[in-house]
């Protein structure tokens, strides 16, 4: 059958009334809402009470721009082509979360072992001085490759303890400090000397411990740590971690910061270390050169028997001296520059260059500093990526360009120095031509001393630079500034009590509401007369019969003052308005009233009997006939014998008269005549179509004021349709909470096709309480057992 959805246009007043009915429909089940709320909130409280609190720990660090650790004041005035001072926070984040740094933290804090203290319902993680003992795992491949189960430790005495594994039912007793083998895992358990509790009160307290491999501990740590910049333009990183134990989380973050800073300092020391190595190499060469010059001077003086050089040519040599000093300076610069060029061309492609070797060209110094910074940045980037990384490739291009720029600048500077040196040497030769008269020996000595002076000054300079490089290596500045050391929020981030309690309230309301909504959505049973009026507007509703209790009498007696009795009295009155035979110009005749329904179980027999009883109470001569030949029920209601002659006997046996069928006074104190249906025939439809049925109806109409006929359901058989012409009024029974709304089209079709005569609807089984109550809660007020409405029932 089609699913009937009743939708009608209504006024705003009707809509308001419908909304009120919907609300009251749910409020009828308010105890279930209260029960669900209590259960939901109780579960939330129990969950919050016994769930493990998770706290968030944060730390902030600032990445410093100058990470070289060297004094670069000598490079003032340099002008690098690109400003490389901005910190690449993505690279720093990758280094902070790298497995290399994490493995150092795991090793430093021994994060491979975990300890817990067991409570009645949950375990809490303990850390450092909170744990009464420490487990030392003996080196074994089986230990370091896999994780161990969580073992339980129970101290029986101060030195004796039991280790259990509930999963494998393992249990054994050991002594503190002795080597033991627990399911293949070698270990030693010793007391923690830093324990802040009473070591003598460990009996009957359960502790747990477990071990996991370094690789697993590192993976877990890198997954737990979150690193984010505080803003788009900020150079401050916020590091956070979530965990059960506040002290453990704070120690992890502080150790991570220390390891990251130490790693950066080691990188910065590489520049100073490379400079020191270059200076040492040059010193070794200069020592041999200086020794050669000094030996040559001593040998020349000895060979030529020269003890002291005369200074009688001071004035003559004054100008020559200035030229010589200039030659020295240019030669010094040219030697340093050529050595630097040799170092640049012979070293590997991505090695650091020596810094601060007193080359006076600012561009060379600036490019060298920028080149070293890019080399360090590339090394740090390769920690967390490969050479195929776009950032690495971009740095490679930049480093190659810088290398070319340095080489070009050095070549230009060497040419400039050579040109200047040639010019100064030319002037020096001019001065020398004026002293040709000086002894050849003096000239040779001066030449040797000049070389000696150059070597001595260069040697002293390199000694100074070696000490500076060693000092820079020893006191390299940190690469970060700690804005905030690790601190833990006092309130747990999980579970969030307010959200959980609020959610429990919502769930406590939504669950019963949702269940009721689904129940109401799939409930296709008729509940109110409005549903019938909306779909069957042309059919009158003759009466609304409330639901009767099983212990009440099924037959209503004249002195009955219950609401059910009143509903049948209303039905009796409404029959007069439905009658088409009674008017001012119509003689009074009897009425034939059919009582039928769509299917069995809707209460048509109950209505037929009590309608007849109500008519008898009104002094109307009434006959009740059972014409449901397939499933007769009247005898059950009236406690009559089923095997008595009835309608079927009259229809197929012409010798049977109506007098033989009528049962007088079928109900005590009630003058009601009844004709049962009789034996169940094999062909009830054919019997009802016979002329004997018309004869039965006509004879009954002559004897009685009302003939009430209990007929068969219309959807199951055609019996009622076949005899519909003999009826004056047809009462069509529906039952609240039983009749399906999908059957309403069947009733509508019967009425529209006029298959039944003068139809009227009777709603049976309405609740006497609730939103769908009989007569909508107003009641009659005439009942003998009328009860006062309870104050908490607001519908």
Short mmCIF file of N, CA and C in Angstrom, two decimals, residues 8 82 127 168 303 359 500 531 583 624 664 676 701 704:
data_model
loop_
_atom_site.label_atom_id
_atom_site.label_comp_id
_atom_site.label_asym_id
_atom_site.label_seq_id
_atom_site.Cartn_x
_atom_site.Cartn_y
_atom_site.Cartn_z
N UNK A 8 -1.62 19.31 5.09
CA UNK A 8 -2.74 20.22 4.82
C UNK A 8 -2.30 21.63 5.10
N UNK A 82 73.57 39.83 -2.14
CA UNK A 82 72.25 39.42 -1.66
C UNK A 82 72.25 39.46 -0.15
N UNK A 127 58.27 9.75 36.89
CA UNK A 127 59.48 10.25 36.21
C UNK A 127 60.52 10.63 37.25
N UNK A 168 50.70 -13.09 29.49
CA UNK A 168 51.24 -14.45 29.34
C UNK A 168 51.17 -15.27 30.62
N UNK A 303 131.01 35.14 5.10
CA UNK A 303 131.82 34.99 3.89
C UNK A 303 132.51 36.30 3.51
N UNK A 359 93.42 40.34 4.26
CA UNK A 359 93.38 40.86 2.89
C UNK A 359 92.57 42.13 2.93
N UNK A 500 33.23 17.80 27.63
CA UNK A 500 32.66 16.46 27.82
C UNK A 500 31.34 16.53 28.57
N UNK A 531 -5.78 13.13 12.11
CA UNK A 531 -5.21 12.39 10.98
C UNK A 531 -6.31 11.89 10.04
N UNK A 583 -37.42 12.09 9.57
CA UNK A 583 -37.63 13.51 9.35
C UNK A 583 -39.07 13.85 9.64
N UNK A 624 -28.87 -7.61 17.87
CA UNK A 624 -27.47 -7.68 17.47
C UNK A 624 -27.25 -8.96 16.67
N UNK A 664 -32.61 -14.51 23.71
CA UNK A 664 -33.17 -13.47 24.56
C UNK A 664 -32.29 -13.26 25.79
N UNK A 676 -26.38 -15.16 16.71
CA UNK A 676 -24.98 -15.46 16.42
C UNK A 676 -24.81 -15.79 14.95
N UNK A 701 -36.14 -6.02 10.80
CA UNK A 701 -36.55 -4.62 10.81
C UNK A 701 -38.00 -4.46 11.28
N UNK A 704 -37.70 -4.91 15.33
CA UNK A 704 -36.82 -4.11 16.19
C UNK A 704 -36.69 -2.70 15.66
#
